[in-house]
Coordinates of C-alpha atoms in Angstrom, one line a residue:
M1 CA -11.1 -19.3 -19.0
S2 CA -14.6 -17.8 -18.2
N3 CA -17.3 -17.3 -20.4
A4 CA -19.7 -15.4 -18.6
Y5 CA -19.5 -11.9 -17.1
F6 CA -19.1 -11.8 -13.6
N7 CA -21.2 -9.2 -11.5
I8 CA -19.4 -7.3 -8.6
Q9 CA -22.1 -6.4 -6.0
E10 CA -21.4 -2.7 -4.6
P11 CA -20.4 -3.3 -1.4
K12 CA -21.6 -1.5 2.1
N13 CA -19.0 -0.2 4.5
E14 CA -17.8 -2.0 7.2
S15 CA -19.8 -1.7 10.7
Y16 CA -17.9 -0.9 13.8
N17 CA -18.1 -2.7 17.3
A18 CA -18.4 -0.2 20.1
F19 CA -17.0 -2.3 22.7
E20 CA -18.9 -0.8 25.6
P21 CA -18.8 -2.1 28.9
G22 CA -20.1 -5.7 29.4
S23 CA -19.9 -6.5 25.6
P24 CA -18.4 -9.8 24.2
E25 CA -16.7 -8.0 21.9
R26 CA -14.6 -6.0 24.5
K27 CA -14.0 -9.1 26.7
K28 CA -12.6 -10.5 23.3
L29 CA -10.4 -7.6 22.5
K30 CA -8.8 -7.2 26.0
E31 CA -7.9 -11.3 25.6
K32 CA -6.5 -10.7 22.1
L33 CA -4.4 -7.8 23.8
K34 CA -2.9 -9.9 26.5
E35 CA -2.2 -12.5 24.2
L36 CA -0.4 -10.5 21.8
Q37 CA 1.2 -8.9 24.6
D38 CA 2.5 -12.3 26.3
E39 CA 4.7 -12.9 23.4
V40 CA 7.6 -11.4 21.5
I41 CA 7.1 -12.6 17.9
E42 CA 9.8 -12.3 15.4
I43 CA 9.3 -10.5 11.8
P44 CA 10.9 -11.5 8.9
A45 CA 11.1 -10.2 5.3
I46 CA 8.5 -12.1 3.0
I47 CA 9.9 -12.4 -0.2
N48 CA 8.4 -14.8 -2.8
G49 CA 6.2 -15.9 0.0
K50 CA 9.1 -17.6 1.9
E51 CA 10.4 -15.9 5.3
V52 CA 13.8 -14.5 5.2
K53 CA 15.6 -13.7 8.0
T54 CA 18.9 -11.2 7.7
G55 CA 19.9 -11.0 11.0
R56 CA 19.8 -7.3 11.3
T57 CA 17.5 -6.9 13.7
A58 CA 15.4 -3.9 15.3
D59 CA 13.6 -4.3 18.6
V60 CA 9.5 -2.9 18.2
V61 CA 8.3 -1.7 21.8
M62 CA 4.7 -0.2 22.5
P63 CA 4.4 3.8 22.1
H64 CA 2.5 3.9 25.7
K65 CA 4.7 1.1 27.0
H66 CA 8.5 1.5 25.7
G67 CA 10.0 -1.0 27.9
H68 CA 7.7 -3.4 26.7
K69 CA 9.3 -5.5 23.3
L70 CA 6.2 -6.6 20.9
A71 CA 8.7 -8.2 18.6
T72 CA 12.1 -8.1 16.5
V73 CA 12.4 -7.3 12.9
H74 CA 14.2 -7.8 10.3
Y75 CA 15.8 -5.4 8.0
C76 CA 16.2 -5.8 5.1
G77 CA 19.1 -3.6 2.2
E78 CA 20.0 -4.3 -1.5
K79 CA 20.3 -7.9 -1.5
E80 CA 16.9 -8.5 -0.1
V81 CA 15.4 -5.5 -2.1
N82 CA 16.7 -7.1 -5.1
M83 CA 16.0 -11.1 -4.6
A84 CA 11.8 -9.1 -4.2
I85 CA 12.8 -7.6 -7.7
E86 CA 12.9 -10.9 -9.4
A87 CA 10.6 -12.9 -7.1
A88 CA 7.9 -10.2 -8.2
L89 CA 8.5 -10.1 -11.8
E90 CA 8.5 -14.0 -11.9
A91 CA 4.8 -13.8 -10.2
R92 CA 3.9 -11.2 -12.8
K93 CA 4.0 -13.5 -15.5
K94 CA 1.3 -15.3 -14.2
W95 CA -0.3 -12.7 -11.6
A96 CA -0.9 -10.1 -14.6
V97 CA -2.5 -12.6 -17.0
L98 CA -5.2 -14.0 -14.1
P99 CA -8.7 -12.6 -15.2
W100 CA -9.4 -9.8 -13.2
Q101 CA -12.5 -11.5 -11.4
E102 CA -10.0 -14.1 -9.8
R103 CA -7.9 -11.8 -8.7
V104 CA -10.0 -9.7 -6.7
A105 CA -11.8 -12.7 -5.1
I106 CA -8.0 -12.8 -3.1
F107 CA -9.0 -9.4 -1.5
Q108 CA -12.6 -9.4 -1.2
K109 CA -11.4 -12.9 1.1
A110 CA -8.5 -11.1 2.8
A111 CA -11.9 -8.5 4.0
D112 CA -13.6 -11.5 5.3
I113 CA -10.7 -12.7 6.8
I114 CA -10.5 -9.2 8.6
T115 CA -13.4 -8.7 9.7
G116 CA -14.0 -12.3 11.0
P117 CA -11.7 -14.7 12.6
W118 CA -8.6 -12.0 12.6
R119 CA -10.7 -8.8 13.6
Y120 CA -9.2 -9.0 17.5
T121 CA -5.9 -9.8 15.7
M122 CA -6.1 -6.5 13.8
N123 CA -7.4 -4.4 16.7
A124 CA -5.0 -5.5 18.9
S125 CA -2.2 -5.3 17.0
T126 CA -2.6 -1.9 16.0
M127 CA -3.6 -0.6 19.2
L128 CA -0.6 -2.4 20.7
N129 CA 2.0 -1.2 17.8
L130 CA 0.3 2.4 16.9
S131 CA -1.3 3.1 20.7
K132 CA -4.6 3.7 19.1
T133 CA -7.8 3.4 21.4
P134 CA -10.4 0.3 20.3
H135 CA -12.7 2.7 18.9
Q136 CA -9.9 4.4 16.6
S137 CA -8.1 0.6 15.7
E138 CA -11.6 -0.8 14.8
I139 CA -12.5 1.8 12.0
E140 CA -9.3 1.5 10.4
A141 CA -7.3 -1.8 10.9
V142 CA -10.7 -3.7 10.4
G143 CA -13.4 -1.1 9.1
E144 CA -11.5 0.4 6.6
L145 CA -8.8 -1.8 5.4
A146 CA -11.9 -4.1 4.8
D147 CA -13.8 -1.2 2.9
F148 CA -10.4 -1.3 0.6
F149 CA -10.4 -4.5 0.1
R150 CA -14.5 -4.6 -0.9
F151 CA -15.0 -1.2 -2.8
G152 CA -11.6 -2.0 -4.9
P153 CA -13.1 -5.1 -6.6
W154 CA -16.4 -2.8 -7.2
Y155 CA -14.3 0.3 -8.7
L156 CA -12.0 -2.2 -10.9
S157 CA -15.2 -4.0 -12.3
K158 CA -16.6 -0.6 -13.2
I159 CA -13.7 0.9 -14.9
M160 CA -13.7 -2.9 -17.2
D161 CA -16.7 -2.2 -17.8
E162 CA -16.2 1.2 -18.9
Q163 CA -16.1 0.6 -22.9
P164 CA -16.4 2.6 -26.2
Y165 CA -18.6 3.4 -28.7
S166 CA -18.2 0.8 -32.0
P167 CA -20.2 2.7 -35.1
D168 CA -21.4 -0.2 -37.6
G169 CA -18.5 -2.6 -39.2
M170 CA -16.2 -2.6 -36.2
W171 CA -16.0 -3.2 -32.8
N172 CA -13.8 -0.9 -30.6
R173 CA -12.5 -2.0 -27.0
V174 CA -10.5 -1.2 -24.3
D175 CA -8.6 -3.6 -22.6
Y176 CA -7.3 -2.7 -18.9
R177 CA -3.5 -3.7 -18.6
P178 CA -1.0 -3.7 -15.2
L179 CA 1.6 -1.7 -15.6
E180 CA 5.0 -3.2 -16.7
G181 CA 7.7 -3.6 -13.7
F182 CA 7.0 -3.5 -10.1
V183 CA 4.9 -1.0 -7.9
F184 CA 7.3 0.2 -4.6
A185 CA 4.5 0.9 -2.3
V186 CA 6.3 3.0 0.8
S187 CA 3.6 2.9 3.8
P188 CA 3.2 5.6 6.6
F189 CA 3.3 4.7 10.6
N190 CA -0.4 5.9 11.5
F191 CA -3.0 3.9 9.7
T192 CA -2.9 0.1 9.2
A193 CA -5.5 0.6 6.5
I194 CA -3.3 2.5 4.2
A195 CA -0.9 0.0 4.7
G196 CA -2.7 -2.6 3.6
N197 CA -4.5 -0.3 0.6
L198 CA -1.1 1.0 -1.0
P199 CA 0.7 -2.2 -2.0
G200 CA -3.3 -4.1 -2.2
A201 CA -5.1 -1.5 -4.7
P202 CA -2.4 -2.1 -7.4
A203 CA -2.0 -5.8 -7.0
M204 CA -5.6 -6.3 -7.5
C205 CA -5.0 -4.4 -10.6
G206 CA -3.1 -7.2 -11.7
N207 CA 0.3 -5.5 -10.5
V208 CA 3.1 -6.8 -8.5
S209 CA 4.6 -4.6 -5.3
L210 CA 7.5 -4.3 -3.4
W211 CA 6.2 -3.2 0.2
K212 CA 7.9 -1.3 2.7
P213 CA 6.2 -0.4 5.7
S214 CA 7.3 1.9 8.3
P215 CA 9.5 1.0 10.8
E216 CA 7.1 2.3 13.6
A217 CA 4.3 0.1 12.6
V218 CA 5.7 -2.8 11.3
Y219 CA 4.5 -5.2 13.5
S220 CA 0.6 -4.8 12.7
N221 CA 1.8 -4.5 9.2
Y222 CA 2.8 -8.1 9.6
F223 CA -0.8 -9.1 10.3
V224 CA -1.9 -7.7 7.1
M225 CA 0.6 -9.6 5.2
K226 CA -0.3 -12.6 7.0
V227 CA -4.1 -12.2 6.5
L228 CA -3.4 -11.6 2.5
Q229 CA -1.1 -14.7 2.4
E230 CA -3.8 -16.7 4.3
A231 CA -6.3 -15.6 1.5
G232 CA -4.4 -17.2 -1.1
L233 CA -2.4 -14.3 -2.9
P234 CA 0.8 -16.3 -5.2
D235 CA 3.7 -15.9 -3.6
G236 CA 5.6 -12.7 -4.9
V237 CA 3.1 -10.9 -5.9
I238 CA 3.5 -8.3 -2.8
N239 CA 6.6 -9.1 -0.9
F240 CA 7.0 -7.7 2.0
L241 CA 10.3 -5.5 2.7
P242 CA 10.6 -4.3 6.9
G243 CA 14.0 -1.3 6.6
E244 CA 15.1 2.0 6.9
G245 CA 13.6 4.3 4.4
A246 CA 17.1 4.5 2.2
D247 CA 18.2 1.0 2.4
V248 CA 15.2 -0.2 0.6
G249 CA 14.3 2.4 -1.1
D250 CA 17.4 3.4 -3.0
P251 CA 17.6 -0.2 -4.7
A252 CA 14.2 0.0 -5.2
I253 CA 13.9 2.9 -7.2
S254 CA 17.1 2.6 -9.1
S255 CA 15.8 -0.6 -10.7
P256 CA 14.8 -0.1 -14.6
H257 CA 12.1 -2.5 -13.6
L258 CA 10.1 0.4 -11.1
S259 CA 6.7 1.2 -13.0
G260 CA 4.7 2.9 -10.1
L261 CA 5.2 4.8 -6.5
H262 CA 2.8 3.9 -4.2
F263 CA 3.1 6.8 -1.5
T264 CA 2.2 7.9 1.8
G265 CA 4.6 9.6 4.2
S266 CA 6.1 12.9 4.8
M267 CA 6.5 15.6 2.2
A268 CA 10.3 15.6 2.1
T269 CA 10.6 12.0 1.1
F270 CA 8.1 12.1 -1.3
N271 CA 10.2 15.4 -2.7
H272 CA 13.9 13.1 -2.5
L273 CA 12.1 9.9 -4.2
W274 CA 10.3 11.8 -7.0
K275 CA 13.6 14.0 -7.7
T276 CA 15.1 10.3 -7.3
I277 CA 12.7 9.0 -9.9
G278 CA 13.2 11.9 -12.3
N279 CA 17.2 11.2 -12.2
N280 CA 17.2 7.9 -13.1
I281 CA 14.4 8.3 -16.0
D282 CA 16.4 7.8 -18.8
K283 CA 16.9 3.9 -17.2
Y284 CA 13.1 2.8 -17.0
H285 CA 11.8 0.6 -19.2
T286 CA 8.3 3.0 -18.7
Y287 CA 7.7 6.0 -17.3
P288 CA 6.6 5.2 -13.7
R289 CA 3.0 6.3 -12.1
I290 CA 3.5 8.6 -9.4
V291 CA 0.9 8.6 -6.4
G292 CA 1.3 10.1 -3.1
E293 CA 0.0 11.7 -0.2
T294 CA 2.3 14.0 2.3
G295 CA 1.0 16.1 5.0
G296 CA -1.6 18.6 6.1
K297 CA -2.0 21.7 7.9
D298 CA -5.4 21.4 8.1
F299 CA -7.9 23.9 8.9
I300 CA -11.3 24.7 10.9
F301 CA -12.9 28.4 9.9
A302 CA -16.1 29.6 11.9
H303 CA -18.3 32.5 10.8
N304 CA -19.9 34.4 13.5
T305 CA -22.9 32.5 12.5
A306 CA -21.5 29.0 13.4
D307 CA -22.7 26.8 16.6
T308 CA -20.4 26.9 19.0
E309 CA -20.9 23.8 20.6
A310 CA -20.7 21.8 17.7
L311 CA -17.3 24.1 16.7
V312 CA -16.1 22.4 20.4
I313 CA -16.6 19.2 19.6
A314 CA -15.2 19.0 15.8
A315 CA -12.2 21.1 17.1
L316 CA -11.4 18.4 20.0
R317 CA -12.0 15.0 17.9
A318 CA -10.6 16.6 15.1
A319 CA -7.0 17.7 16.5
F320 CA -6.8 15.1 19.5
E321 CA -8.1 11.7 18.3
Y322 CA -4.9 9.4 17.9
Q323 CA -3.1 12.3 19.6
G324 CA -3.1 14.5 16.2
Q325 CA -1.6 11.9 14.2
K326 CA -3.2 11.9 11.4
C327 CA -2.8 13.6 7.7
S328 CA -6.5 15.2 8.3
A329 CA -5.9 16.4 12.0
A330 CA -7.2 20.3 12.5
S331 CA -4.1 21.7 13.8
R332 CA -4.9 25.3 13.0
M333 CA -8.5 27.2 13.6
Y334 CA -9.7 30.8 13.0
I335 CA -12.6 32.2 15.0
P336 CA -14.1 35.3 14.9
E337 CA -13.9 37.5 17.6
S338 CA -17.6 37.9 18.5
I339 CA -18.3 34.5 19.2
W340 CA -14.7 33.7 20.9
P341 CA -16.3 33.8 24.9
D342 CA -18.5 31.4 23.5
F343 CA -15.9 28.9 22.2
K344 CA -13.1 29.5 24.4
D345 CA -14.4 28.2 28.3
P346 CA -16.2 25.4 26.9
L347 CA -13.3 24.0 24.8
I348 CA -10.8 24.3 27.4
E349 CA -13.1 22.4 30.1
E350 CA -13.9 19.9 27.3
V351 CA -10.1 19.3 26.5
K352 CA -9.4 19.2 30.2
K353 CA -11.5 16.1 30.9
I354 CA -9.7 14.3 28.2
K355 CA -7.8 11.0 29.8
V356 CA -4.4 10.4 28.2
G357 CA -2.5 7.0 28.7
N358 CA -2.4 3.2 28.0
V359 CA -4.5 2.3 25.7
E360 CA -5.5 -0.7 27.2
D361 CA -7.6 1.5 29.3
F362 CA -10.6 2.0 27.3
S363 CA -11.3 4.9 29.9
N364 CA -8.3 6.6 27.9
F365 CA -9.4 9.1 24.7
M366 CA -5.8 9.3 23.4
G367 CA -2.7 6.9 24.1
A368 CA 0.8 8.0 23.5
V369 CA 2.4 9.7 20.3
I370 CA 4.6 7.2 18.2
S371 CA 8.1 7.1 19.2
R372 CA 10.7 9.1 20.7
K373 CA 11.4 10.9 17.5
A374 CA 8.2 12.3 17.0
F375 CA 8.0 12.6 20.8
D376 CA 10.5 15.1 21.0
K377 CA 9.5 17.0 17.8
I378 CA 5.7 18.1 19.4
T379 CA 7.1 18.9 23.1
G380 CA 9.7 20.9 21.0
Y381 CA 6.9 23.3 19.3
I382 CA 5.0 23.4 22.7
D383 CA 8.4 24.6 24.2
Y384 CA 8.7 27.1 21.5
A385 CA 5.1 28.7 21.9
K386 CA 5.5 28.6 26.1
D387 CA 8.5 31.1 25.0
A388 CA 6.7 33.2 22.7
E389 CA 5.7 36.8 23.1
D390 CA 2.9 36.5 20.7
A391 CA 1.3 32.9 22.4
E392 CA 0.3 31.7 25.5
I393 CA -0.6 28.2 26.4
L394 CA -4.1 27.9 26.7
V395 CA -5.1 24.0 28.2
G396 CA -2.5 21.4 28.1
G397 CA 1.4 22.1 27.4
T398 CA 2.5 19.2 29.8
Y399 CA 4.3 16.1 28.6
D400 CA 5.8 13.0 30.3
D401 CA 8.2 10.2 28.6
S402 CA 8.9 8.5 31.7
E403 CA 6.8 5.5 30.5
G404 CA 5.2 5.9 27.3
Y405 CA 6.1 8.7 25.0
F406 CA 2.3 10.5 26.0
V407 CA 1.8 14.3 25.1
N408 CA -1.6 16.0 26.6
P409 CA -3.8 18.2 24.1
T410 CA -2.7 21.5 23.9
V411 CA -4.4 24.5 23.2
I412 CA -2.5 27.7 21.9
L413 CA -3.8 30.8 21.0
T414 CA -1.5 33.2 19.3
T415 CA -2.0 37.0 18.0
N416 CA 0.3 36.1 15.1
P417 CA -1.7 34.5 11.9
K418 CA 2.1 33.7 10.8
F419 CA 2.7 31.6 14.0
K420 CA 5.3 29.1 13.8
T421 CA 2.7 26.4 15.2
M422 CA -0.1 27.8 12.1
E423 CA 2.2 27.3 9.4
E424 CA 4.3 24.0 10.0
E425 CA 2.8 20.1 10.5
I426 CA 3.7 19.3 13.6
F427 CA 1.4 15.8 13.8
G428 CA 0.7 15.6 17.3
P429 CA -2.4 16.8 19.7
V430 CA -1.7 20.5 18.8
L431 CA -4.1 23.2 17.9
T432 CA -3.5 26.8 17.7
I433 CA -6.6 29.5 17.3
Y434 CA -6.2 32.5 15.7
V435 CA -9.1 34.8 16.6
Y436 CA -9.8 37.7 14.4
K437 CA -12.1 40.4 13.6
D438 CA -15.6 39.7 12.6
E439 CA -15.0 42.9 9.8
D440 CA -11.9 41.1 8.5
F441 CA -13.8 38.0 7.5
E442 CA -12.8 37.7 3.9
E443 CA -9.1 38.9 4.4
T444 CA -8.4 36.2 6.9
L445 CA -9.8 33.8 4.3
D446 CA -7.6 34.9 2.3
L447 CA -5.0 34.4 5.5
C448 CA -6.1 31.2 6.4
D449 CA -5.9 30.0 2.2
N450 CA -2.0 31.5 1.9
T451 CA -1.0 29.8 5.3
S452 CA 0.5 26.6 4.4
P453 CA 1.9 24.8 1.5
Y454 CA -0.5 22.2 1.9
A455 CA -3.8 21.6 0.7
L456 CA -5.3 18.2 2.4
T457 CA -8.7 19.0 4.8
G458 CA -10.7 21.4 5.8
A459 CA -13.6 22.6 7.9
I460 CA -15.7 25.3 7.5
F461 CA -18.7 25.9 9.9
A462 CA -21.6 28.8 10.0
Q463 CA -25.7 28.6 10.4
D464 CA -25.3 31.2 7.2
R465 CA -25.6 29.5 4.2
Y466 CA -24.5 33.0 2.3
A467 CA -21.3 33.0 4.6
L468 CA -20.7 29.2 3.8
E469 CA -21.1 29.6 -0.1
T470 CA -18.4 32.5 0.2
M471 CA -15.9 30.0 2.2
A472 CA -16.4 27.8 0.1
K473 CA -15.7 29.4 -3.1
R474 CA -12.7 30.6 -1.8
F475 CA -11.3 27.4 -0.1
K476 CA -12.2 25.4 -3.3
Q477 CA -8.0 25.0 -3.8
S478 CA -7.5 25.0 0.1
A479 CA -8.0 21.2 0.7
G480 CA -8.5 18.0 -1.3
N481 CA -11.6 17.2 1.2
F482 CA -13.5 19.4 2.6
Y483 CA -16.0 19.6 5.3
V484 CA -19.4 21.5 6.1
N485 CA -20.2 21.9 10.1
D486 CA -17.8 18.9 10.4
K487 CA -14.7 18.0 11.8
P488 CA -11.9 17.6 8.8
T489 CA -10.8 14.0 9.5
A490 CA -12.3 10.8 9.2
A491 CA -12.9 9.8 5.6
I492 CA -15.1 6.9 4.7
V493 CA -13.9 5.0 1.4
G494 CA -16.7 4.8 -0.9
Q495 CA -18.0 7.9 0.7
Q496 CA -15.3 10.4 1.0
P497 CA -12.5 9.4 -1.2
F498 CA -9.3 10.8 0.3
G499 CA -6.5 12.9 -0.7
G500 CA -4.9 17.0 -1.4
S501 CA -3.4 18.6 -3.7
R502 CA -0.7 21.4 -3.2
K503 CA 1.7 20.1 -1.4
S504 CA -0.3 17.5 0.1
G505 CA 0.0 14.9 -2.6
T506 CA -0.7 14.1 -6.2
N507 CA -4.9 13.8 -4.9
D508 CA -5.7 10.7 -6.5
K509 CA -7.9 10.0 -3.9
A510 CA -7.2 6.5 -2.4
G511 CA -10.7 4.4 -2.3
S512 CA -11.8 5.5 -6.0
V513 CA -11.9 4.7 -9.3
I514 CA -9.5 7.6 -9.7
N515 CA -6.8 5.8 -7.6
M516 CA -7.6 2.1 -9.3
L517 CA -7.4 4.0 -13.0
R518 CA -3.6 4.7 -11.8
W519 CA -2.2 1.7 -11.3
L520 CA -3.9 0.3 -15.1
S521 CA -2.4 1.1 -19.0
A522 CA -5.6 1.0 -21.7
Q523 CA -5.0 -0.6 -24.7
A524 CA -7.7 0.8 -27.4
I525 CA -8.4 -2.1 -29.7
K526 CA -10.1 -1.4 -33.4
E527 CA -11.5 -4.6 -35.2
T528 CA -13.0 -3.9 -38.7
R529 CA -14.8 -6.6 -39.5
V530 CA -14.7 -6.3 -43.3
P531 CA -11.6 -4.0 -44.4
P532 CA -11.5 -2.5 -47.6
K533 CA -9.5 -3.6 -50.4
K534 CA -8.8 -0.7 -52.4
W535 CA -6.7 2.3 -51.5
Q536 CA -8.4 5.2 -53.1
Y537 CA -10.4 7.5 -51.3
P538 CA -13.9 8.9 -53.6
Y539 CA -12.5 12.4 -53.6
L540 CA -9.5 11.0 -55.9
G541 CA -12.1 10.3 -58.5
E542 CA -12.1 12.3 -61.6
E543 CA -14.6 15.2 -62.5

């Protein structure tokens, strides 16, 4: 037992490598890319710290070179899920009572491993598995993941320090306990950092987790799990369970020991999980905490005083970085008629400069979309726009799946503010623009707010401060992350806690105290120093 209060210093965000030509960082990354490609690895489940090979396997391929196999992954089912639950509950007996500073030390060590000896492995595995450029991989698979593992301990220390007032004669305190049972963490394909944080944040708080990685991201996620083991995470605290959704999800959600769901993915899947938990509510030992981030139909709204040069760059980066496969990616824009000519031609000109291709060629700004399923969905929207009478393709609209799942950056102009690609989440490099009359500014604000069921991110552009205030007030509930004269992407841990409301999720703000509190159950303790010896109150006395 420790006999001192240990201080966790406020961390700084991890700095990023630029990988400029001729740099040693660029050389090392290219070497690691070649090294990983030259080997086909086997990815087992990891249950109670041990590798479990089920024999139910699938191939892991590169999205930008789908004929190249990276790994064979073993998929889990009900048997393995039950093994993991048993292992997690057994591990909980020691992990839940381990002093919090001992727990977080493991994640701080993991952050240093990620930014140190494993940096190029994290980068290269994410590039190859998710078809991310060096920049997109560096900022999240290294920078953001390390930030999660460093800021989480600091946030936890702030929570532990939050204690109630004690009047004379008593001592009041609050103990922050982990949840009873296990947390089911379901991670998406698009961010290695999110995949690490979903089981990691609850574990820092003393919980044990079952982690189901996305089948499309299992290669990079496997390296996250190996980093945690390298950092000294005890067996059974986080159990790594690759598999198809229902094969892992159904037995996990049906367990009476479920105490929480930490989710990032589609609205449909989140709705299904929430409904299932509701239907099972009588069997649980405790009410499960449900924390989730789903999708977005994220917007950029410009006023006629907007800086069009900045607007072009924001739109291009927000819509097309990582092929538009970010929950925060801009997919709809509202531009006033008066500045449209100044915006249109420069946007088209800049988008035409974007190179799309194999991410191992560092001159490419975009790679491939994640899978055949994604490719078919995205190109279906593009083809729909090509055939529509109330829309036209301004630039892009082409695609090729012969070698990789490549979709060129596409800008659609529509005269219908309720056009299909203005309303529905596409999750690809498609931006739809609606040009409004300047005099309809406030009506179009209402239109933007009411077009989508989501409320994740949004951005406004204006030089007029009164206009900015008007837009900010109107969009108060339209976005959980709101940007003024900036693109609506690239939230940073410790700076812009991320999450949205409405159908974008529970807005529990990953990378913040808000999220960490969801994995703790507070116990208020009152100790009276000199207890009363009589039961009568003064008012009971006679006149």
